[in-house]
Tab-separated table of C-alpha atoms in Angstrom:
chain	number	residue	atom	x	y	z
D	23	UNK	CA	23.018	-37.830	42.563
D	24	UNK	CA	19.509	-37.897	43.639
D	25	UNK	CA	19.438	-33.979	43.770
D	26	UNK	CA	21.153	-33.625	39.865
D	27	UNK	CA	18.192	-36.353	39.017
D	28	UNK	CA	16.001	-34.503	40.096
D	29	UNK	CA	16.946	-30.903	38.764
D	30	UNK	CA	16.871	-32.673	35.606
D	31	UNK	CA	13.302	-33.507	36.096
D	32	UNK	CA	12.112	-30.481	37.613
D	33	UNK	CA	13.778	-28.090	34.601
D	34	UNK	CA	12.489	-31.006	32.143
D	35	UNK	CA	10.890	-28.298	29.829
D	36	UNK	CA	14.017	-26.111	29.542
D	37	UNK	CA	15.374	-29.505	27.400
D	38	UNK	CA	12.503	-29.789	25.231
D	39	UNK	CA	12.624	-26.665	24.590
D	40	UNK	CA	16.661	-26.705	23.374
D	41	UNK	CA	15.887	-29.739	21.337
D	42	UNK	CA	12.512	-28.245	19.258
D	43	UNK	CA	14.752	-25.484	18.902
D	44	UNK	CA	17.623	-27.502	17.895
D	45	UNK	CA	15.086	-29.311	15.431
D	46	UNK	CA	13.886	-26.289	13.876
D	47	UNK	CA	17.316	-24.551	13.323
D	48	UNK	CA	18.525	-27.687	11.786
D	49	UNK	CA	15.634	-28.074	9.636
D	50	UNK	CA	16.480	-24.784	7.986
D	51	UNK	CA	20.163	-25.366	7.629
D	52	UNK	CA	19.247	-28.227	5.870
D	53	UNK	CA	17.347	-26.512	3.729
D	54	UNK	CA	19.711	-23.809	2.844
D	55	UNK	CA	22.322	-26.287	2.126
D	56	UNK	CA	20.610	-29.531	0.425
D	57	UNK	CA	18.561	-29.281	-2.109
D	58	UNK	CA	17.110	-32.840	-1.167
D	59	UNK	CA	15.553	-31.533	1.766
D	60	UNK	CA	12.241	-32.036	-0.318
D	61	UNK	CA	10.144	-33.874	2.784
D	62	UNK	CA	9.816	-30.956	4.356
D	63	UNK	CA	8.623	-28.220	1.308
D	64	UNK	CA	5.894	-28.340	-0.999
D	65	UNK	CA	7.695	-30.314	-3.562
D	66	UNK	CA	6.163	-33.457	-0.872
D	67	UNK	CA	3.709	-34.944	-2.440
D	68	UNK	CA	0.853	-34.047	-0.053
D	69	UNK	CA	1.458	-30.300	-0.314
D	70	UNK	CA	2.006	-30.790	-4.123
D	71	UNK	CA	-1.291	-31.793	-4.442
D	72	UNK	CA	-3.507	-29.539	-2.266
D	73	UNK	CA	-2.043	-26.949	-3.956
D	74	UNK	CA	-2.258	-28.416	-6.885
D	75	UNK	CA	-6.513	-28.622	-6.593
D	76	UNK	CA	-6.163	-25.236	-5.133
D	77	UNK	CA	-5.032	-23.872	-7.898
D	78	UNK	CA	-7.310	-25.793	-10.482
D	79	UNK	CA	-10.197	-24.199	-8.812
D	80	UNK	CA	-8.358	-20.858	-8.983
D	81	UNK	CA	-7.122	-20.754	-12.550
D	82	UNK	CA	-10.829	-20.681	-13.751
D	83	UNK	CA	-11.484	-17.217	-12.359
D	84	UNK	CA	-8.145	-16.296	-14.545
D	85	UNK	CA	-9.175	-17.846	-17.877
D	86	UNK	CA	-10.320	-15.030	-19.428
D	87	UNK	CA	-6.882	-12.749	-18.796
D	88	UNK	CA	-5.160	-15.998	-19.387
D	89	UNK	CA	-6.645	-16.660	-22.844
D	90	UNK	CA	-6.104	-13.118	-23.894
D	91	UNK	CA	-2.273	-13.584	-23.015
D	92	UNK	CA	-1.894	-16.383	-25.124
D	93	UNK	CA	-3.815	-14.565	-28.008
D	94	UNK	CA	-1.176	-11.806	-27.733
D	95	UNK	CA	1.496	-14.106	-27.754
D	96	UNK	CA	0.207	-16.710	-30.301
D	97	UNK	CA	-0.039	-13.563	-32.310
D	98	UNK	CA	3.551	-12.172	-31.886
D	99	UNK	CA	5.092	-16.126	-32.558
D	100	UNK	CA	2.988	-16.227	-35.959
D	101	UNK	CA	4.447	-12.789	-36.786
D	102	UNK	CA	8.189	-14.190	-36.183
D	103	UNK	CA	7.065	-17.498	-38.099
D	104	UNK	CA	6.331	-15.116	-40.485
D	105	UNK	CA	9.302	-13.299	-40.869
D	106	UNK	CA	11.522	-16.290	-40.196
D	107	UNK	CA	9.751	-18.599	-43.318
D	108	UNK	CA	10.347	-15.601	-45.375
D	109	UNK	CA	14.037	-15.431	-44.053
D	110	UNK	CA	14.589	-19.203	-44.862
D	111	UNK	CA	12.842	-18.848	-47.993
D	112	UNK	CA	15.676	-16.599	-49.636
D	113	UNK	CA	18.558	-19.108	-47.807
D	114	UNK	CA	16.161	-22.132	-49.353
D	115	UNK	CA	19.040	-22.932	-52.058
D	116	UNK	CA	22.003	-22.081	-49.875
D	117	UNK	CA	23.835	-24.649	-48.426
D	118	UNK	CA	23.756	-22.702	-45.138
D	119	UNK	CA	20.799	-24.502	-43.966
D	120	UNK	CA	21.948	-27.598	-43.955
D	121	UNK	CA	24.687	-26.582	-41.762
D	122	UNK	CA	22.291	-25.330	-39.132
D	123	UNK	CA	21.780	-27.276	-36.123
D	124	UNK	CA	18.992	-29.409	-35.456
D	125	UNK	CA	18.333	-27.952	-32.114
D	126	UNK	CA	19.356	-24.429	-31.317
D	127	UNK	CA	22.598	-24.903	-28.995
D	128	UNK	CA	20.819	-28.027	-27.412
D	129	UNK	CA	18.085	-26.090	-26.096
D	130	UNK	CA	14.945	-28.233	-24.713
D	131	UNK	CA	10.891	-26.978	-23.771
D	132	UNK	CA	8.619	-28.181	-21.562
D	133	UNK	CA	5.784	-26.424	-19.880
D	134	UNK	CA	4.242	-26.263	-16.218
D	135	UNK	CA	1.695	-24.378	-14.194
D	136	UNK	CA	2.485	-23.366	-11.199
D	137	UNK	CA	0.585	-24.507	-8.259
D	138	UNK	CA	2.160	-22.647	-4.925
D	139	UNK	CA	3.365	-18.857	-5.274
D	140	UNK	CA	3.665	-16.685	-2.086
D	141	UNK	CA	5.930	-13.743	-2.230
D	142	UNK	CA	6.020	-12.484	1.288
D	143	UNK	CA	9.577	-13.423	2.817
D	144	UNK	CA	12.991	-12.539	1.869
D	145	UNK	CA	13.327	-15.655	0.181
D	146	UNK	CA	10.163	-16.898	-1.890
D	147	UNK	CA	9.810	-19.967	-3.752
D	148	UNK	CA	8.099	-21.389	-6.208
D	149	UNK	CA	6.208	-25.011	-6.988
D	150	UNK	CA	5.072	-26.315	-10.167
D	151	UNK	CA	3.500	-28.899	-11.490
D	152	UNK	CA	6.656	-31.252	-13.308
D	153	UNK	CA	8.683	-32.972	-11.421
D	154	UNK	CA	11.726	-35.494	-12.811
D	155	UNK	CA	9.354	-37.987	-13.969
D	156	UNK	CA	8.961	-35.257	-17.093
D	157	UNK	CA	12.331	-34.375	-17.031
D	158	UNK	CA	12.836	-31.232	-15.160
D	159	UNK	CA	15.666	-31.379	-13.141
D	160	UNK	CA	17.764	-29.141	-10.442
D	161	UNK	CA	19.116	-25.724	-12.423
D	162	UNK	CA	16.984	-25.189	-15.627
D	163	UNK	CA	15.358	-22.013	-16.400
D	164	UNK	CA	12.206	-21.331	-15.835
D	165	UNK	CA	10.588	-18.137	-17.634
D	166	UNK	CA	6.852	-17.199	-19.061
D	167	UNK	CA	5.517	-15.162	-21.581
D	168	UNK	CA	6.448	-11.887	-20.325
D	169	UNK	CA	9.995	-12.887	-18.862
D	170	UNK	CA	12.660	-14.859	-16.826
D	171	UNK	CA	10.624	-16.437	-13.636
D	172	UNK	CA	13.549	-18.041	-11.860
D	173	UNK	CA	15.758	-21.526	-11.554
D	174	UNK	CA	14.345	-24.920	-10.665
D	175	UNK	CA	15.827	-26.057	-7.151
D	176	UNK	CA	14.987	-29.014	-6.680
D	177	UNK	CA	12.640	-31.467	-8.143
D	178	UNK	CA	10.143	-34.392	-6.971
D	179	UNK	CA	8.825	-36.944	-8.860
D	180	UNK	CA	5.482	-34.418	-10.115
D	181	UNK	CA	6.843	-31.192	-8.308
D	182	UNK	CA	9.494	-28.923	-8.433
D	183	UNK	CA	10.480	-25.795	-6.062
D	184	UNK	CA	11.560	-22.700	-8.223
D	185	UNK	CA	14.068	-20.014	-6.944
D	186	UNK	CA	11.822	-16.907	-8.144
D	187	UNK	CA	14.109	-13.846	-9.045
D	188	UNK	CA	12.140	-12.695	-5.973
D	189	UNK	CA	14.667	-14.260	-3.599
D	190	UNK	CA	17.966	-12.948	-2.347
D	191	UNK	CA	19.453	-16.140	-2.816
D	192	UNK	CA	18.831	-15.923	-6.712
D	193	UNK	CA	21.550	-14.398	-9.064
D	194	UNK	CA	21.305	-14.564	-12.659
D	195	UNK	CA	23.811	-13.564	-15.250
D	196	UNK	CA	22.170	-10.471	-17.449
D	197	UNK	CA	22.943	-8.541	-19.926
D	198	UNK	CA	21.933	-4.588	-21.251
D	199	UNK	CA	20.483	-4.990	-24.433
D	200	UNK	CA	23.056	-3.170	-27.045
D	201	UNK	CA	26.136	-3.262	-24.706
D	202	UNK	CA	27.563	-6.770	-24.107
D	203	UNK	CA	29.162	-6.711	-21.172
D	204	UNK	CA	27.351	-8.673	-18.485
D	205	UNK	CA	25.800	-8.683	-15.249
D	206	UNK	CA	24.560	-9.998	-12.079
D	207	UNK	CA	20.771	-9.747	-11.162
D	208	UNK	CA	20.116	-9.862	-7.782
D	209	UNK	CA	16.977	-9.103	-5.382
D	210	UNK	CA	17.114	-6.708	-2.103
D	211	UNK	CA	14.011	-8.561	-0.658
D	212	UNK	CA	11.770	-5.728	-0.225
D	213	UNK	CA	9.443	-4.614	-3.656
D	214	UNK	CA	8.093	-7.564	-6.081
D	215	UNK	CA	8.247	-5.245	-8.922
D	216	UNK	CA	12.069	-4.476	-9.136
D	217	UNK	CA	15.220	-6.349	-8.728
D	218	UNK	CA	18.659	-4.864	-8.954
D	219	UNK	CA	21.962	-5.530	-11.267
D	220	UNK	CA	25.226	-5.112	-9.818
D	221	UNK	CA	28.250	-5.250	-10.339
D	222	UNK	CA	27.954	-3.657	-14.092
D	223	UNK	CA	31.468	-2.157	-14.701
D	224	UNK	CA	31.271	1.620	-14.597
D	225	UNK	CA	32.236	1.986	-18.134
D	226	UNK	CA	29.328	0.113	-19.450
D	227	UNK	CA	27.045	2.708	-21.340
D	228	UNK	CA	23.573	2.089	-19.893
D	229	UNK	CA	19.990	4.489	-19.950
D	230	UNK	CA	17.235	4.788	-17.805
D	231	UNK	CA	15.127	2.899	-19.996
D	232	UNK	CA	17.093	0.040	-21.929
D	233	UNK	CA	16.012	-3.626	-21.999
D	234	UNK	CA	17.975	-6.293	-20.012
D	235	UNK	CA	18.097	-9.729	-21.066
D	236	UNK	CA	19.745	-12.859	-19.936
D	237	UNK	CA	23.250	-13.125	-21.308
D	238	UNK	CA	23.318	-17.270	-22.424
D	239	UNK	CA	26.684	-17.153	-20.432
D	240	UNK	CA	25.216	-19.396	-17.491
D	241	UNK	CA	23.929	-21.949	-20.163
D	242	UNK	CA	20.682	-21.969	-17.715
D	243	UNK	CA	18.871	-19.950	-19.975
D	244	UNK	CA	19.478	-19.244	-23.626
D	245	UNK	CA	20.549	-15.815	-24.934
D	246	UNK	CA	18.192	-12.276	-24.707
D	247	UNK	CA	15.057	-14.227	-22.728
D	248	UNK	CA	13.523	-10.823	-21.346
D	249	UNK	CA	14.236	-9.569	-18.009
D	250	UNK	CA	13.074	-6.256	-17.479
D	251	UNK	CA	13.683	-2.461	-17.926
D	252	UNK	CA	16.106	-0.385	-16.347
D	253	UNK	CA	14.244	2.203	-14.062
D	254	UNK	CA	17.002	3.705	-12.455
D	255	UNK	CA	20.867	3.828	-11.832
D	256	UNK	CA	22.884	4.786	-8.983
D	257	UNK	CA	26.600	3.803	-7.866
D	258	UNK	CA	27.277	0.912	-5.707
D	259	UNK	CA	28.166	1.000	-2.140
D	260	UNK	CA	31.839	1.252	-2.598
D	261	UNK	CA	31.475	2.691	-5.498
D	262	UNK	CA	33.892	0.330	-7.397
D	263	UNK	CA	30.885	-0.637	-9.833
D	264	UNK	CA	27.705	0.806	-11.222
D	265	UNK	CA	24.230	-0.558	-10.512
D	266	UNK	CA	20.345	-0.307	-11.780
D	267	UNK	CA	17.086	-0.611	-10.315
D	268	UNK	CA	15.211	-3.134	-13.133
D	269	UNK	CA	11.995	-3.063	-13.486
D	270	UNK	CA	10.598	-6.747	-14.220
D	271	UNK	CA	8.655	-7.803	-16.843
D	272	UNK	CA	7.511	-10.896	-15.256
D	273	UNK	CA	4.464	-9.989	-13.501
D	274	UNK	CA	4.874	-12.583	-10.187
D	275	UNK	CA	1.624	-11.743	-8.446
D	276	UNK	CA	-0.364	-13.360	-11.351
D	277	UNK	CA	1.814	-16.175	-12.461
D	278	UNK	CA	0.422	-19.049	-13.405
D	279	UNK	CA	1.561	-20.478	-17.032
D	280	UNK	CA	5.396	-21.056	-17.266
D	281	UNK	CA	7.820	-22.752	-19.340
D	282	UNK	CA	10.653	-24.489	-18.282
D	283	UNK	CA	14.123	-24.716	-20.569
D	284	UNK	CA	16.964	-27.548	-20.439
D	285	UNK	CA	20.410	-27.386	-22.017
D	286	UNK	CA	21.528	-30.749	-23.322
D	287	UNK	CA	24.966	-29.157	-23.424
D	288	UNK	CA	24.962	-27.882	-19.549
D	289	UNK	CA	26.500	-31.050	-17.979
D	290	UNK	CA	29.418	-31.007	-20.685
D	291	UNK	CA	29.697	-27.313	-19.861
D	292	UNK	CA	29.316	-27.352	-16.523
D	293	UNK	CA	31.580	-30.160	-16.182
D	294	UNK	CA	34.732	-28.545	-18.203
D	295	UNK	CA	34.616	-25.720	-15.868
D	296	UNK	CA	34.524	-27.803	-12.814
D	297	UNK	CA	37.275	-29.751	-13.969
D	298	UNK	CA	39.315	-26.656	-14.415
D	299	UNK	CA	38.737	-25.084	-11.008
D	300	UNK	CA	39.438	-28.660	-9.447
D	301	UNK	CA	43.163	-28.668	-11.164
V	26	UNK	CA	-10.374	-35.593	28.224
V	27	UNK	CA	-10.723	-37.315	25.130
V	28	UNK	CA	-13.431	-35.254	23.771
V	29	UNK	CA	-11.073	-32.032	24.916
V	30	UNK	CA	-8.491	-33.367	22.891
V	31	UNK	CA	-10.472	-34.056	19.775
V	32	UNK	CA	-11.939	-30.551	19.807
V	33	UNK	CA	-8.213	-29.382	19.830
V	34	UNK	CA	-7.726	-31.341	16.489
V	35	UNK	CA	-10.221	-30.151	15.218
V	36	UNK	CA	-9.354	-26.799	15.711
V	37	UNK	CA	-6.341	-27.142	14.614
V	38	UNK	CA	-6.936	-28.765	11.223
V	39	UNK	CA	-9.165	-25.520	10.418
V	40	UNK	CA	-6.717	-23.207	11.578
V	41	UNK	CA	-3.949	-24.616	9.878
V	42	UNK	CA	-6.128	-24.683	6.957
V	43	UNK	CA	-7.355	-20.866	6.861
V	44	UNK	CA	-3.610	-19.892	7.547
V	45	UNK	CA	-2.010	-21.802	4.577
V	46	UNK	CA	-4.835	-21.209	2.088
V	47	UNK	CA	-5.565	-17.673	2.904
V	48	UNK	CA	-3.760	-15.956	5.469
V	49	UNK	CA	-0.005	-17.245	4.426
V	50	UNK	CA	-0.878	-15.715	1.242
V	51	UNK	CA	-1.457	-11.998	2.094
V	52	UNK	CA	1.054	-9.718	2.964
V	53	UNK	CA	-0.325	-6.311	3.491
V	54	UNK	CA	2.033	-3.257	2.321
V	55	UNK	CA	5.175	-5.565	2.086
V	56	UNK	CA	5.549	-6.278	5.605
V	57	UNK	CA	2.559	-7.255	7.839
V	58	UNK	CA	1.312	-10.985	7.463
V	59	UNK	CA	-0.551	-12.540	9.856
V	60	UNK	CA	-0.103	-15.629	11.435
V	61	UNK	CA	-3.918	-16.567	13.057
V	62	UNK	CA	-3.292	-19.857	14.025
V	63	UNK	CA	-1.105	-18.295	16.974
V	64	UNK	CA	-4.536	-17.790	18.421
V	65	UNK	CA	-4.581	-21.957	19.333
V	66	UNK	CA	-1.246	-21.669	21.453
V	67	UNK	CA	-2.790	-18.382	23.205
V	68	UNK	CA	-5.808	-20.314	24.088
V	69	UNK	CA	-4.293	-23.047	25.711
V	70	UNK	CA	-5.524	-23.501	29.580
V	71	UNK	CA	-3.847	-21.763	31.721
V	72	UNK	CA	-2.045	-25.241	33.480
V	73	UNK	CA	-1.385	-26.804	29.982
V	74	UNK	CA	1.863	-28.461	30.685
V	75	UNK	CA	4.903	-26.643	29.461
V	76	UNK	CA	6.241	-29.799	27.492
V	77	UNK	CA	2.676	-30.195	25.765
V	78	UNK	CA	2.605	-26.357	24.759
V	79	UNK	CA	5.844	-26.712	22.856
V	80	UNK	CA	5.169	-29.774	21.509
V	81	UNK	CA	1.806	-28.264	19.836
V	82	UNK	CA	3.513	-25.245	18.850
V	83	UNK	CA	6.353	-27.156	17.216
V	84	UNK	CA	3.541	-29.301	15.316
V	85	UNK	CA	1.895	-26.391	14.029
V	86	UNK	CA	4.594	-24.312	13.239
V	87	UNK	CA	6.020	-27.149	11.236
V	88	UNK	CA	2.869	-27.650	9.335
V	89	UNK	CA	2.507	-24.295	8.297
V	90	UNK	CA	6.861	-24.229	7.677
V	91	UNK	CA	5.963	-27.116	4.499
V	92	UNK	CA	3.240	-25.305	3.059
V	93	UNK	CA	5.092	-21.990	3.275
V	94	UNK	CA	8.590	-23.367	2.301
V	95	UNK	CA	10.124	-22.147	5.084
V	96	UNK	CA	11.362	-25.180	6.829
V	97	UNK	CA	11.959	-24.798	10.919
V	98	UNK	CA	11.488	-20.881	10.973
V	99	UNK	CA	7.861	-20.841	12.032
V	100	UNK	CA	8.620	-24.175	14.104
V	101	UNK	CA	11.574	-22.409	16.284
V	102	UNK	CA	9.294	-19.407	16.770
V	103	UNK	CA	6.050	-20.713	17.831
V	104	UNK	CA	7.750	-23.085	20.035
V	105	UNK	CA	9.723	-20.126	21.785
V	106	UNK	CA	6.742	-18.486	22.116
V	107	UNK	CA	5.187	-21.632	23.158
V	108	UNK	CA	8.043	-21.664	25.644
V	109	UNK	CA	7.401	-17.828	27.504
V	110	UNK	CA	3.808	-18.115	27.677
V	111	UNK	CA	3.477	-19.036	30.761
V	112	UNK	CA	5.450	-16.737	32.283
V	113	UNK	CA	4.037	-13.838	30.662
V	114	UNK	CA	-0.047	-15.200	31.409
V	115	UNK	CA	1.331	-15.490	35.341
V	116	UNK	CA	2.385	-12.156	35.267
V	117	UNK	CA	-1.257	-10.835	34.118
V	118	UNK	CA	-3.010	-13.297	36.514
V	119	UNK	CA	-4.283	-11.466	39.312
V	120	UNK	CA	-3.220	-12.500	42.548
V	121	UNK	CA	-4.694	-15.412	44.366
V	122	UNK	CA	-6.281	-16.927	41.460
V	123	UNK	CA	-5.977	-20.543	41.285
V	124	UNK	CA	-8.358	-21.403	38.913
V	125	UNK	CA	-7.272	-23.299	35.432
V	126	UNK	CA	-8.234	-20.868	32.933
V	127	UNK	CA	-8.596	-20.089	29.562
V	128	UNK	CA	-6.959	-16.762	28.804
V	129	UNK	CA	-9.703	-14.128	27.200
V	130	UNK	CA	-11.149	-10.779	27.550
V	131	UNK	CA	-13.548	-12.324	30.594
V	132	UNK	CA	-11.052	-14.302	32.087
V	133	UNK	CA	-8.185	-11.710	32.374
V	134	UNK	CA	-9.804	-8.006	31.879
V	135	UNK	CA	-9.281	-6.771	28.236
V	136	UNK	CA	-6.347	-4.301	28.750
V	137	UNK	CA	-4.425	-7.647	30.547
V	138	UNK	CA	-5.336	-9.862	27.464
V	139	UNK	CA	-4.488	-7.345	25.221
V	140	UNK	CA	-0.749	-7.030	26.795
V	141	UNK	CA	-0.531	-10.564	26.728
V	142	UNK	CA	-1.374	-11.201	23.296
V	143	UNK	CA	1.178	-8.420	22.202
V	144	UNK	CA	3.873	-9.549	24.473
V	145	UNK	CA	4.012	-13.378	22.978
V	146	UNK	CA	2.726	-12.031	19.347
V	147	UNK	CA	5.998	-9.883	20.046
V	148	UNK	CA	8.225	-12.434	20.527
V	149	UNK	CA	6.904	-14.744	18.152
V	150	UNK	CA	8.242	-11.907	15.278
V	151	UNK	CA	11.432	-11.471	16.458
V	152	UNK	CA	12.181	-14.639	16.460
V	153	UNK	CA	10.541	-15.722	12.764
V	154	UNK	CA	12.002	-12.239	11.092
V	155	UNK	CA	15.383	-12.898	12.967
V	156	UNK	CA	15.405	-16.296	11.665
V	157	UNK	CA	14.469	-15.066	8.096
V	158	UNK	CA	16.482	-12.516	7.570
V	159	UNK	CA	19.194	-14.137	9.567
V	160	UNK	CA	21.440	-11.018	9.475
V	161	UNK	CA	20.083	-7.505	10.626
V	162	UNK	CA	20.974	-5.781	7.176
V	163	UNK	CA	18.288	-3.828	7.310
V	164	UNK	CA	17.417	-3.087	11.339
V	165	UNK	CA	14.716	-0.920	9.889
V	166	UNK	CA	13.012	-3.512	7.775
V	167	UNK	CA	13.038	-5.788	10.682
V	168	UNK	CA	11.211	-3.781	12.986
V	169	UNK	CA	8.562	-2.518	10.274
V	170	UNK	CA	7.899	-6.239	9.884
V	171	UNK	CA	7.592	-7.076	13.131
V	172	UNK	CA	5.802	-4.390	14.432
V	173	UNK	CA	3.556	-4.488	11.266
V	174	UNK	CA	2.886	-8.358	11.870
V	175	UNK	CA	1.969	-8.281	15.746
V	176	UNK	CA	-0.449	-5.479	14.957
V	177	UNK	CA	-2.069	-7.114	12.435
V	178	UNK	CA	-2.294	-10.469	14.382
V	179	UNK	CA	-3.098	-8.998	17.419
V	180	UNK	CA	-6.038	-7.203	15.518
V	181	UNK	CA	-7.453	-10.924	14.009
V	182	UNK	CA	-6.933	-12.364	17.603
V	183	UNK	CA	-9.723	-9.627	18.915
V	184	UNK	CA	-12.090	-10.005	16.213
V	185	UNK	CA	-12.208	-13.375	16.447
V	186	UNK	CA	-11.857	-13.336	20.303
V	187	UNK	CA	-15.056	-10.719	20.155
V	188	UNK	CA	-16.999	-13.365	17.860
V	189	UNK	CA	-16.627	-16.130	20.166
V	190	UNK	CA	-18.869	-16.821	22.890
V	191	UNK	CA	-17.723	-17.545	26.481
V	192	UNK	CA	-18.705	-21.414	27.000
């Protein structure tokens, strides 16, 4: 008994080592499995506030380009408004207008600022400054002026963590413009400018230069938000499907202003789909 | 001893700020990220108890993890490095030296210090990138990341070593 005790005392650093590594591995597993592991991510208020303060300072340096970008976006929107007004005028007297839903498909929008954005890992995360207090929940879509950014992973009261396209866990339902078959966008963890369309049926007709947009099937994003341009096509490893390298529209390195899109009908659709798989 | 600890905590905070706000954001060529906070662990005195080293390492790794959204990964890697550091340091210490010294180019010679730092960093990055990728699907990416990050951090370690005066 005494020698056993001595053994434990003499080698206590081994036990501390195993204990600490155990805690570490637990944190890794927990973060991958549960969305409520907020404390140890930048969704916690200390880290969130610090990054928000830094972003406040940093954003001044980008004001000029940001303004230019917003102006450009405004210009495009104005163009659309004029075009739509003209079309509305055509239908003004018809009964069609009365039957149009008030909110298109139940999507609603919110804007946010990126407060932390690191792109150097295989699983990147972006922190934004809106949380549950602003109506943000997990699994809402996030996009910016250029294109899709990602999906909300977890939200605390005032901050949320986004899984961007540049995360090996991200997979977003997409469609090649001009064709009806849909496919999945996945990142390979290497180049932050490119992502891959996988599981494209081989009969899909698509060409280099085609635009990739969201499919709208997942009910996270409305349909037709731009994602990127097909840059290279190839066969998948097993030869069963085609795949394509997509140059992303979103420049994640300079991302600042983003929009969050929620869907009132999503819960209902999700519950309906789940009730089938349970049976 | 108390002032010693105060200096240590001060260094901890300064290094943590620099690491989180500057170095964690830099990613050279898609492969190399410098973790200069490891200097803190490399420069702990020779006879710091292994338990104390590991606790510092775990705490520091956890802080970097929280700000980098990688819970547990840095903490695990840094703890592993702190655990092995004692053994590595002893093999580069001249026989018969019984002093408690801070590892550096003045206390063990330049080549010895470089070897000591390289081995420690190699161990750290091997654990770090293995945990991050979790599978070895891309062995070449993995090796390139480990080698490039080790070199980059080693470079920063030596630069800082040259600019800090021996007390």
